[in-house]
XYZ file of C-alpha atoms in Angstrom:
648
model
C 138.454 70.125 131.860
C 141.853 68.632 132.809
C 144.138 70.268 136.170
C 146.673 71.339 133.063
C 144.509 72.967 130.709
C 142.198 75.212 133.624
C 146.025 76.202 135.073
C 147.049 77.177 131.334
C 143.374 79.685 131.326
C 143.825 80.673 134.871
C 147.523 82.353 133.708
C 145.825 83.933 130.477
C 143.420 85.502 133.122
C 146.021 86.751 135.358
C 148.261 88.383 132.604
C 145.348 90.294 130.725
C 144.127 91.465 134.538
C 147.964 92.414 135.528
C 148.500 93.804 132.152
C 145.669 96.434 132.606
C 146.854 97.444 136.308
C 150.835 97.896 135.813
C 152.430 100.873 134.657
C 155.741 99.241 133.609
C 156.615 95.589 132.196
C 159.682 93.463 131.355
C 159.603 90.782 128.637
C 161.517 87.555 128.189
C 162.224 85.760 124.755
C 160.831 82.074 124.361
C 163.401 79.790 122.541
C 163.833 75.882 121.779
C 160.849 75.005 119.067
C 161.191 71.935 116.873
C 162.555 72.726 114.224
C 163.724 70.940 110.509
C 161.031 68.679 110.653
C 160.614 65.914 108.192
C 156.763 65.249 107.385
C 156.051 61.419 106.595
C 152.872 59.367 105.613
C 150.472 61.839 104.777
C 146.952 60.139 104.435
C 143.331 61.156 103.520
C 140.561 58.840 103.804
C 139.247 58.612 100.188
C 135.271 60.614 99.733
C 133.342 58.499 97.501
C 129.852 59.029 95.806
C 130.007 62.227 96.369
C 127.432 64.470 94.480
C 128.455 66.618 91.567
C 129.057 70.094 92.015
C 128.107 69.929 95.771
C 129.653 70.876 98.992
C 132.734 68.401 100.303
C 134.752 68.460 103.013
C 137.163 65.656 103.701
C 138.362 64.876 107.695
C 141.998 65.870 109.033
C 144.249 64.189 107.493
C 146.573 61.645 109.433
C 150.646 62.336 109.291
C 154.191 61.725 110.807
C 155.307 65.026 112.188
C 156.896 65.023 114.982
C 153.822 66.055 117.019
C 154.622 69.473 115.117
C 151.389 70.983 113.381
C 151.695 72.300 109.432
C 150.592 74.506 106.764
C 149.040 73.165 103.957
C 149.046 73.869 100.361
C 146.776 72.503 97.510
C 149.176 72.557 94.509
C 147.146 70.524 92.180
C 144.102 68.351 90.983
C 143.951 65.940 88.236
C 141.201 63.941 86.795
C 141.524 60.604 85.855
C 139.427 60.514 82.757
C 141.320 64.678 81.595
C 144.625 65.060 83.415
C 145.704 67.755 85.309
C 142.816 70.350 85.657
C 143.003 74.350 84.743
C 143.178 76.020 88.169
C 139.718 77.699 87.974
C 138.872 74.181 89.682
C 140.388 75.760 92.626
C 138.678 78.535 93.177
C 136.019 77.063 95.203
C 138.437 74.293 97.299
C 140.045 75.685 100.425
C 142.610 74.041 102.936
C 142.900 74.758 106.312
C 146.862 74.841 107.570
C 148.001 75.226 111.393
C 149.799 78.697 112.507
C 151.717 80.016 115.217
C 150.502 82.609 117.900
C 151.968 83.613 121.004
C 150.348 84.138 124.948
C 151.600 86.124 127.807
C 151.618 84.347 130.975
C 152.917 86.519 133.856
C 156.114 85.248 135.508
C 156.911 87.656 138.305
C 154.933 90.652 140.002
C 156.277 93.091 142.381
C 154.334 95.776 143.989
C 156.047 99.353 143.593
C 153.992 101.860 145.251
C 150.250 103.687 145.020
C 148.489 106.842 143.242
C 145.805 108.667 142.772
C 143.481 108.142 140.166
C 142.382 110.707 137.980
C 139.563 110.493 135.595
C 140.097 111.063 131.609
C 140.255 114.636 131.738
C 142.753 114.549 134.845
C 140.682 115.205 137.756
C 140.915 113.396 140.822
C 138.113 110.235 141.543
C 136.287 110.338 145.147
C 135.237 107.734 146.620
C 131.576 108.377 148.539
C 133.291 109.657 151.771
C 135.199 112.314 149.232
C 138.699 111.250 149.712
C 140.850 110.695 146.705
C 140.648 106.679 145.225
C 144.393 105.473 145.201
C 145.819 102.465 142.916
C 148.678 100.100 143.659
C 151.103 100.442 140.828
C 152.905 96.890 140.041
C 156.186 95.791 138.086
C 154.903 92.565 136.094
C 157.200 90.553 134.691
C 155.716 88.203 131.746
C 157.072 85.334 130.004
C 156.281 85.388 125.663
C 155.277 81.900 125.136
C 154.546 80.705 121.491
C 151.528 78.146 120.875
C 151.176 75.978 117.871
C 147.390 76.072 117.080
C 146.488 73.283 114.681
C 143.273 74.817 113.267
C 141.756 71.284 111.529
C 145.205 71.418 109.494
C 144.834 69.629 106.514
C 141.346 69.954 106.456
C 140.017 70.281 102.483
C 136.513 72.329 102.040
C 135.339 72.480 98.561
C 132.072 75.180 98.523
C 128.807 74.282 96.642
C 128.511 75.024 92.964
C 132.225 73.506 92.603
C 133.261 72.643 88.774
C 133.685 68.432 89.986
C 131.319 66.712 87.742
C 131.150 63.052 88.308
C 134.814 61.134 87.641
C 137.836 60.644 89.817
C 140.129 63.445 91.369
C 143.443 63.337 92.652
C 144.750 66.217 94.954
C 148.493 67.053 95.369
C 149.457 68.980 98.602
C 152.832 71.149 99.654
C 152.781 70.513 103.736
C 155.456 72.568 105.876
C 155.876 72.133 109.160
C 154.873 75.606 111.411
C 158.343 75.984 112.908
C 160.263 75.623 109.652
C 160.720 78.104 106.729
C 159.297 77.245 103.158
C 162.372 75.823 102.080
C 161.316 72.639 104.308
C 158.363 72.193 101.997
C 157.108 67.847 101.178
C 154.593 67.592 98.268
C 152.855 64.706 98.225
C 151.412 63.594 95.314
C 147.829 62.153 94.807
C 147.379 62.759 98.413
C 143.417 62.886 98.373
C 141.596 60.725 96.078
C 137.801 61.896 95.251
C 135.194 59.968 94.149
C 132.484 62.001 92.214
C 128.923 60.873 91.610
C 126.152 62.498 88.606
C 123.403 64.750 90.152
C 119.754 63.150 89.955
C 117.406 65.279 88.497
C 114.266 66.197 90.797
C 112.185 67.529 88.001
C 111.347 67.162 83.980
C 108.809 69.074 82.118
C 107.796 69.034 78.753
C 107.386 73.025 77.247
C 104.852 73.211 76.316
C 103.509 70.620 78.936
C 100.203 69.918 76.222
C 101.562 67.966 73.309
C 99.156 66.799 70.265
C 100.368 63.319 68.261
C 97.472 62.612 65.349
C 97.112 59.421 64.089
C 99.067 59.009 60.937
C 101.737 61.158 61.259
C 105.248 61.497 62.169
C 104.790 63.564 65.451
C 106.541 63.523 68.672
C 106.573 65.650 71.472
C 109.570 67.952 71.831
C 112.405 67.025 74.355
C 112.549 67.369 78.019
C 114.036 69.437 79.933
C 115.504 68.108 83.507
C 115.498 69.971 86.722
C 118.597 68.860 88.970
C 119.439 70.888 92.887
C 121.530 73.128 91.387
C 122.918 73.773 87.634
C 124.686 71.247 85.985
C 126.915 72.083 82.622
C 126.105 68.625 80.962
C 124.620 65.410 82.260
C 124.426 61.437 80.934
C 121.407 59.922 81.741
C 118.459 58.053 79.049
C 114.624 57.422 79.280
C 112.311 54.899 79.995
C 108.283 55.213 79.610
C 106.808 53.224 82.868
C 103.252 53.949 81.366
C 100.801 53.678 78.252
C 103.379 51.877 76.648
C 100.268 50.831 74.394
C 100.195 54.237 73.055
C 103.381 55.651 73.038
C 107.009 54.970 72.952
C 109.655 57.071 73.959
C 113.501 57.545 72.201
C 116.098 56.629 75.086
C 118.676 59.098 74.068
C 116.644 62.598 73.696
C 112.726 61.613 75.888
C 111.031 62.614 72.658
C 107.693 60.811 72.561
C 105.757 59.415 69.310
C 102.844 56.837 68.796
C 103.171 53.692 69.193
C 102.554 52.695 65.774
C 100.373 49.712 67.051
C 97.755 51.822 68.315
C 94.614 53.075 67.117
C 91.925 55.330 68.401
C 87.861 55.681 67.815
C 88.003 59.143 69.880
C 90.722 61.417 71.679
C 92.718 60.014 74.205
C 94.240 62.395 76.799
C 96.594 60.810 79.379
C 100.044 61.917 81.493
C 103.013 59.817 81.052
C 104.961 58.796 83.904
C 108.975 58.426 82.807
C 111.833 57.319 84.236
C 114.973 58.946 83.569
C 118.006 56.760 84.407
C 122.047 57.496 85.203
C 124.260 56.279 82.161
C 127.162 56.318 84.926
C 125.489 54.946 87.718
C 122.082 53.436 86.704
C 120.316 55.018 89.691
C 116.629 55.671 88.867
C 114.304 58.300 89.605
C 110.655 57.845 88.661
C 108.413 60.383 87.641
C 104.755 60.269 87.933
C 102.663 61.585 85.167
C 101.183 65.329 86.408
C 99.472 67.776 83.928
C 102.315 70.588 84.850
C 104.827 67.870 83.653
C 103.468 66.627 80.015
C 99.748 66.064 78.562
C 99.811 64.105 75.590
C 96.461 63.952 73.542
C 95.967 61.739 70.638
C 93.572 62.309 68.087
C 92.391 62.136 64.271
C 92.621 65.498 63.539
C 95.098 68.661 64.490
C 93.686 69.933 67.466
C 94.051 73.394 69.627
C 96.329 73.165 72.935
C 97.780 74.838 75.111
C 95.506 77.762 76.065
C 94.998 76.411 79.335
C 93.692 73.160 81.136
C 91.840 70.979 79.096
C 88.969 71.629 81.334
C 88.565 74.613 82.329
C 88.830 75.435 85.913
C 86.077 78.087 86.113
C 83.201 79.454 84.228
C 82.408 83.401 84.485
C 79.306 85.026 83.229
C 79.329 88.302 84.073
C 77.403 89.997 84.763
C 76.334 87.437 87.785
C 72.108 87.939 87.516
C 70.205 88.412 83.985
C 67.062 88.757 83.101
C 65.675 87.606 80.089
C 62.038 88.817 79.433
C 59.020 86.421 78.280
C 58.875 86.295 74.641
C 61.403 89.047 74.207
C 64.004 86.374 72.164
C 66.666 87.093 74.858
C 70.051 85.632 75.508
C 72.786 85.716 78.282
C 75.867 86.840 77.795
C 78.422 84.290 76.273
C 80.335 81.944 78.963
C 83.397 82.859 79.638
C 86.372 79.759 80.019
C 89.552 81.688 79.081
C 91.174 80.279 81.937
C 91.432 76.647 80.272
C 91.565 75.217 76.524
C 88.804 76.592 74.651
C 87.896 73.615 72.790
C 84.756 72.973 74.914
C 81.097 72.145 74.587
C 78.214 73.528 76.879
C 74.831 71.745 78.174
C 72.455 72.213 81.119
C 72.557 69.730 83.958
C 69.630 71.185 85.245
C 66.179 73.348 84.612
C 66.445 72.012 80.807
C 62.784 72.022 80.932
C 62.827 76.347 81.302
C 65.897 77.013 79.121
C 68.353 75.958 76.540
C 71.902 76.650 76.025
C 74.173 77.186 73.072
C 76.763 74.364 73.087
C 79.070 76.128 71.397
C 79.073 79.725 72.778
C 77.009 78.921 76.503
C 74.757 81.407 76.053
C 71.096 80.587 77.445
C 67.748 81.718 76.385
C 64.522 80.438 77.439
C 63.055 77.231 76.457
C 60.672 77.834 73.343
C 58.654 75.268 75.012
C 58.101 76.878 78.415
C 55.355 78.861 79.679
C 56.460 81.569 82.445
C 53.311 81.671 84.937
C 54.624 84.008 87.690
C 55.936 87.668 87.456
C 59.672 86.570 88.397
C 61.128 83.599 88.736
C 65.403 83.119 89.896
C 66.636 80.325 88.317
C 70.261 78.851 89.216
C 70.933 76.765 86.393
C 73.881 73.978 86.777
C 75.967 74.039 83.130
C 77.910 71.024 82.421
C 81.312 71.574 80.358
C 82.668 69.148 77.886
C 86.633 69.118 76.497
C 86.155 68.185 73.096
C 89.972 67.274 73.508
C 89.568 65.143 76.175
C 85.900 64.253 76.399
C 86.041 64.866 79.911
C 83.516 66.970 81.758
C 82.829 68.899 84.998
C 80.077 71.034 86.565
C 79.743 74.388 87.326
C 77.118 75.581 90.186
C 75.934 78.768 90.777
C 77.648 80.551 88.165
C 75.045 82.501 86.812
C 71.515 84.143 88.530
C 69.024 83.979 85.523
C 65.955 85.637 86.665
C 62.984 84.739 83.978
C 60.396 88.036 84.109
C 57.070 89.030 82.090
C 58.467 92.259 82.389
C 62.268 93.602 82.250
C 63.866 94.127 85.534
C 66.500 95.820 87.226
C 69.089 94.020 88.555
C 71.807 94.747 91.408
C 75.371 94.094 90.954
C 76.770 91.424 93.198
C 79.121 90.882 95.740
C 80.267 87.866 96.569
C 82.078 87.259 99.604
C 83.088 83.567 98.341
C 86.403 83.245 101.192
C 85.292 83.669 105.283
C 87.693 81.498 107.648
C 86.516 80.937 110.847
C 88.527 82.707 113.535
C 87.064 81.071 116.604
C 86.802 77.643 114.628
C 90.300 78.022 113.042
C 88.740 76.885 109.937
C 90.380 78.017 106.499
C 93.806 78.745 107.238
C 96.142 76.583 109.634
C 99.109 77.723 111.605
C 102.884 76.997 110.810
C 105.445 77.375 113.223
C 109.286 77.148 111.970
C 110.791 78.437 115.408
C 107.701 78.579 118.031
C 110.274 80.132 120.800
C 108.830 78.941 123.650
C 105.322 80.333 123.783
C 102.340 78.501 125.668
C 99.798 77.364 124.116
C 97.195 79.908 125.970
C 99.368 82.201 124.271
C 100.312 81.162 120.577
C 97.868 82.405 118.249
C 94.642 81.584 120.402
C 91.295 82.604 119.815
C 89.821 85.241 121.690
C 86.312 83.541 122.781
C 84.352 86.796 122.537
C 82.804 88.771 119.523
C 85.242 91.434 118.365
C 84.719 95.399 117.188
C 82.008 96.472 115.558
C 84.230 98.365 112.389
C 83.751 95.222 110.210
C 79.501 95.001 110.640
C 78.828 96.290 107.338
C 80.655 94.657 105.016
C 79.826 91.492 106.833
C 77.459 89.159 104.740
C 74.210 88.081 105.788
C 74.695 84.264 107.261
C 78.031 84.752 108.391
C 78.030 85.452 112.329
C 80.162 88.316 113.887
C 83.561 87.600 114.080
C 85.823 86.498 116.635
C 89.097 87.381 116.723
C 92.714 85.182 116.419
C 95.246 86.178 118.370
C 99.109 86.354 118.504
C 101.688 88.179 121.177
C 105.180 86.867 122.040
C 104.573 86.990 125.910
C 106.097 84.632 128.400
C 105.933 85.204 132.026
C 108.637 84.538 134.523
C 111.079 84.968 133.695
C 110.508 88.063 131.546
C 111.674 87.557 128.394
C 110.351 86.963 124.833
C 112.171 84.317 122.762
C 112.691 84.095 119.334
C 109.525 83.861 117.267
C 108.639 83.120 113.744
C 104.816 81.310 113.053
C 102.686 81.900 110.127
C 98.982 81.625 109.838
C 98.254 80.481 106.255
C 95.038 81.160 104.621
C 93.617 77.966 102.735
C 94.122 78.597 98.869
C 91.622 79.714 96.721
C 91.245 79.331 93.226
C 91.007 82.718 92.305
C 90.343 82.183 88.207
C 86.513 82.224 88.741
C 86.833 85.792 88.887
C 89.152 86.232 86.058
C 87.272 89.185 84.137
C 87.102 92.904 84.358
C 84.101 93.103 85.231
C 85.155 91.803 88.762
C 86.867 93.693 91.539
C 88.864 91.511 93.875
C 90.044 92.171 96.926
C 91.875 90.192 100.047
C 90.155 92.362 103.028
C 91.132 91.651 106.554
C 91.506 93.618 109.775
C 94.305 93.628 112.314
C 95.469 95.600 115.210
C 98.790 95.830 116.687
C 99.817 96.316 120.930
C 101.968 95.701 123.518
C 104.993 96.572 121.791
C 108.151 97.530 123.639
C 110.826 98.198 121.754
C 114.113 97.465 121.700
C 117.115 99.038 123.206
C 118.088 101.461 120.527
C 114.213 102.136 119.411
C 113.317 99.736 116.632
C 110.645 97.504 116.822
C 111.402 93.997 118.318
C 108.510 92.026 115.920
C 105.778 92.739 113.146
C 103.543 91.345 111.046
C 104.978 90.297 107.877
C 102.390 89.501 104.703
C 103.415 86.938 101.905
C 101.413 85.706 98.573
C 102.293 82.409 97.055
C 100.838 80.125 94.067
C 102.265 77.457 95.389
C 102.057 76.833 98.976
C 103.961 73.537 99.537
C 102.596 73.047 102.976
C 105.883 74.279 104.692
C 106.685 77.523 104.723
C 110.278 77.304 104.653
C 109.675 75.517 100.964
C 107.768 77.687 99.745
C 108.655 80.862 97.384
C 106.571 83.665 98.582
C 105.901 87.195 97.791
C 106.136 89.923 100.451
C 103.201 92.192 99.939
C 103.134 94.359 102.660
C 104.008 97.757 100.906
C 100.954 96.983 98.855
C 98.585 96.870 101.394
C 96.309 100.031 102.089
C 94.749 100.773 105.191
C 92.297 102.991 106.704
C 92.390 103.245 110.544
C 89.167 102.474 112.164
C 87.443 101.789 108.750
C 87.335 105.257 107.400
C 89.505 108.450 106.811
C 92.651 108.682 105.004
C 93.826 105.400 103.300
C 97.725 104.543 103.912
C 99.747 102.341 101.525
C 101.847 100.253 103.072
C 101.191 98.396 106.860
C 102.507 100.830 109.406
C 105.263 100.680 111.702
C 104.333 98.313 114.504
C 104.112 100.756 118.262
C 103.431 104.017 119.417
C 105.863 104.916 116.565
C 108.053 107.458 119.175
C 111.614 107.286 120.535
C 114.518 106.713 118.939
C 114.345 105.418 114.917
C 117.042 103.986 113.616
C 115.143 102.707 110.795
C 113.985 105.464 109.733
C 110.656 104.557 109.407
C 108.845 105.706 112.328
C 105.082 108.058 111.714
C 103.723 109.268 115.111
C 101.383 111.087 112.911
C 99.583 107.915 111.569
C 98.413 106.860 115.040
C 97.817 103.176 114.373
C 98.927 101.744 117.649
C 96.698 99.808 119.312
C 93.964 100.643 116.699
C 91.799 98.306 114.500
C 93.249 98.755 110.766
C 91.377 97.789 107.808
C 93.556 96.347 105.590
C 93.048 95.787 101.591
C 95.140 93.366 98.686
C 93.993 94.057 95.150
C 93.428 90.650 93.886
C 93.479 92.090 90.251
C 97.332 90.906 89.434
C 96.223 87.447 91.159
C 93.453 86.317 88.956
C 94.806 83.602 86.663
C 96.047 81.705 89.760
C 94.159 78.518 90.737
C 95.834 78.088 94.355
C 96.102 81.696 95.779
C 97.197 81.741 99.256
C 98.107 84.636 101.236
C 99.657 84.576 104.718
C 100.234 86.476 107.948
C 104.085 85.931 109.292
C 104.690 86.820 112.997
C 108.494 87.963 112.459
C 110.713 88.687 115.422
C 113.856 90.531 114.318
C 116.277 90.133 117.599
C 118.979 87.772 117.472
C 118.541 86.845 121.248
C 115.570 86.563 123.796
C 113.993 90.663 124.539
C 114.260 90.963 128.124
C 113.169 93.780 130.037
C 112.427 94.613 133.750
C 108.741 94.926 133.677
C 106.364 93.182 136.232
C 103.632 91.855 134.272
C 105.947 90.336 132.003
C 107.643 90.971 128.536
C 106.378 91.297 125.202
C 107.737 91.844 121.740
C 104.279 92.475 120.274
C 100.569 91.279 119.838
C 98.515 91.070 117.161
C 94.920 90.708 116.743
C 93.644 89.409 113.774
C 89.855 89.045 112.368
C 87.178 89.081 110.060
C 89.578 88.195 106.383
C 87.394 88.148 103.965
C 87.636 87.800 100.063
C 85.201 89.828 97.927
C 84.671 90.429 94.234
C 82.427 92.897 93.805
C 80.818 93.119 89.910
C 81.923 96.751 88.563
């Protein structure tokens, strides 16, 4: 900072301090401002390929002004291509314009005599030896001085979700210099030329994404809709197919797809297009790869059934799990379930074909006429291999049935699988993703504790899967004391939940936590929780991904058993002051192990199912507090998640 400008702060200082102490002032008037000032030369650099309907802002315009800041005033915009534009187009541009304010910088003071001071009800104040505390009274003098601020003048800001499409824009402007009344007004046409380029669209899809064209018809697929960052009223762009061009062709104006009349099939064909979808205005390109959420064309001889799903189906569901079927007794499973893809499908054994058959059409399995049962009970795990009869494609399912061959009928138990374990010692299944990591060391950000942890969670624990260690999380940091600013998720791998699509399943997200160490802040409210998200589409960065909060649908049980609770509890001891109102020293949760439980039921039909623990902390500045082992906004102890269906 220059000698000039800290003088200029150091008087500011002065008069606010002099103007608290004084008990009576004098004021001067400040005179002699430019004045009838004649602006010249206004000039914008021009914005070009600028994107449609986005955020702008141009940079201060140069001017001839006599050193004298102005006001600015958009009057108008025109398009080259429609004329002057309707003056909704304004309503999301703003200018910025300079404006006068004043300081008081203290010319003369003069010392005038001493009091006592009183307190606010009028009572003397003692010092610590009990005599009265006097104040100097001053005379202070100050001089009014005016300052121009420029504030960016000139400055154009035009907000995101504007009406500019792509084209040419012209802006007029009214400029009047600060010191001069609006009578000394300059408009200067066409001051700010703006260049507008189309959106690109990040996105097409086909609805419905499974399209059927037979052989001999006139089909095509229906037209595409585009995805572009934000809504668009109209857009100019045509299509290109950069694959099986020997199949199909595509109509440049509208995407529809139809046959290539040149091509013939001796079975189905299933394939994904990839397209490119090209500007009209600017020929800019974006390529789209063919994906089975975008558009699945399948060709065949004969009408066929789509869209119920994938064309294979990702999971098969017998239910329940274990059957018997009794020697001789003409017994069958139950049918295979594959509602969660395209029922079109055919059924065969990949394995123990020599013990039993299956029903191609319907998957249920009896035993093989041809085999003799020589024990009392045999478990058999049969492998059955799916085929699309759209597609021809085929995958295999393992260990989707117990089939447990008998002389005799038996009784079987319902199962429980427990088909979703991560690793808390191992960090295996879920990873850890840190938007704002604040600071904390790495002995400290979610590590794992290297000793088993309680015993609550023994029970449900299934055989083969060691006791758990725990993971754990606190926002501590020592010396200084102070917690920083926090927000790290761990996400749970996803987990293709479909495979227990019936309702004959009951599936449930299970995990325990515990919360301590909390110290709250100033006025009471907790300083950090644990917040819990669902998604279907975890992108691999939180901050892109649209998640579900969940927490209010979580019940817990303290310890494991007693009263359940919906909703995860307030993080603390849960006393003191509660501003939010939500505050239950009844519930007794601090620094307790809390068995927590999602209901998967609503979650079913999704194929990547990922659920996620947030460590949140809600101040806006490092938590500091004067405490000698150090500060912390909160630590939490997670272990043993665990996804079960359990067979009703």
């Amino acid at each position: 900072m220059n000698k000039q400008k800290l003088n200029f702060w150091i008087m500011i200082l002065m008069s606010f301090v002099f103007t608290m102490s004084c008990e009576r002032t004098s004021f001067m008037e400040s005179t002699g401002l430019p004045s009838n000032i004649t602006v010249r030369n206004l000039s914008y650099p021009s914005i070009v390929n600028a994107r449609a309907y986005s955020a702008i802002t141009t940079s201060i315009p140069t001017m001839d002004s006599d050193g004298v800041p102005c006001g600015f005033t958009i009057v108008s915009v025109r398009s080259e291509a429609d004329g002057e534009l309707p003056p909704e187009y304004l309503d999301a541009v703003g200018v910025s314009s300079a404006f006068m304010d004043t300081i008081r910088v203290a010319v003369e003071i003069t010392e005038i005599g001493e009091k006592e001071k009183v307190d606010k009800d009028g009572n003397p104040v003692l010092d610590d030896d009990g005599n009265p505390v006097i104040v100097t009274l001053y005379d202070t003098t100050f001089h009014d001085t005016p300052l121009m601020n420029p504030n960016e003048a000139g400055k154009i800001t035009i907000a995101d979700g504007n009406m500019f499409g792509e084209g040419d824009y012209h802006f007029t402007l009214a400029v009047t210099p600060i010191t001069d009344s609006d009578e000394n007004t300059q408009v200067f046409r066409d001051a700010f030329h703006l260049n507008v380029m189309p959106l690109l669209p990040i996105g097409i899809t086909y609805e419905p994404v499974q399209q059927n064209l037979v052989i001999g018809t006139d089909d095509k697929t229906v037209t595409p809709t585009l995805r572009f960052p934000k809504d668009v009223p109209s857009y100019d762009v045509r299509f290109e197919l950069t694959s099986d061009t020997d199949k199909v062709i595509i109509n440049g104006e509208t995407g529809e797809i139809s046959l290539n009349p040149e091509f013939t099939i001796t079975k189905n064909v299933a394939f994904t297009p990839s397209i490119k979808v090209i500007s009209n205005v600017t020929e800019e390109e974006v390529d789209f790869e063919g994906k089975e959420d975008m558009l699945t064309i399948v060709i065949s001889s004969e009408r066929l059934i789509l869209n119920a799903g994938p064309l294979l189906p990702p999971a098969l569901i017998y239910m329940p799990y274990a059957q018997n079927l009794v020697a001789g007794g003409g017994m069958k499973t139950t049918d295979a379930d594959v509602s969660s893809g395209n029922p079109s499908v055919t059924f065969s054994l990949e394995t123990e074909g020599d013990k039993l058959v299956i029903d191609e059409q319907t998957g249920e399995i009896s035993i093989n006429p041809a085999y003799t049962l020589d024990v009392d009970q045999l478990d058999l795990y049969p492998v059955v291999k799916v085929t699309s009869l759209v597609s021809y494609e085929e995958r295999l399912f393992e260990n989707k049935i117990r089939v447990v061959l008998s002389k005799t009928a038996v009784t079987l138990p319902k199962t429980v699988f427990n088909f979703f374990y991560p690793s808390m010692v191992n960090k295996d299944g879920f990873t850890i993703n840190a938007p704002v990591r604040g600071g904390v060391g790495d002995g400290l950000f979610w590590k794992t504790k290297k000793k088993p942890t309680h015993d609550f969670a023994d029970a449900e624990r299934p055989a083969g899967v060691a006791k758990g260690h725990s993971t754990v999380m606190h926002n501590l940091v020592y010396e200084p004391t102070r917690s920083p600013l926090q927000d790290s998720w761990m996400v749970m791998d996803a987990q293709n939940l479909t495979q227990y699509d019936s309702p004959g399943y009951d599936t449930k997200a299970i995990f325990w936590y515990k919360n301590d160490l909390v110290l709250y802040l100033p006025d009471g409210s907790a300083p950090a929780d644990i917040e819990i998200y669902i998604t279907s589409d975890y992108t691999g960065d939180v901050t892109t991904t649209e998640w579900t909060q969940v927490n209010d649908k979580i019940k817990f049980t303290i310890e494991g058993t007693g009263t359940e609770y919906t909703g995860t509890p307030y993080p603390g001891n849960n006393l003191g002051e509660d501003p939010e109102g939500k505050k239950d020293p009844s519930i007794g949760a601090y620094e307790k192990w809390l068995r927590c439980e999602l209901d998967l039921a609503d979650y079913t039909a999704e194929t990547k199912f990922t659920l996620a623990f947030r460590y949140k902390s809600y101040y806006e500045e490092e938590f500091v507090e004067g405490v000698e082992w150090g500060m912390c906004s909160g630590r939490f102890v997670f272990t043993d998640v665990n996804y079960r269906a359990e067979e009703k």
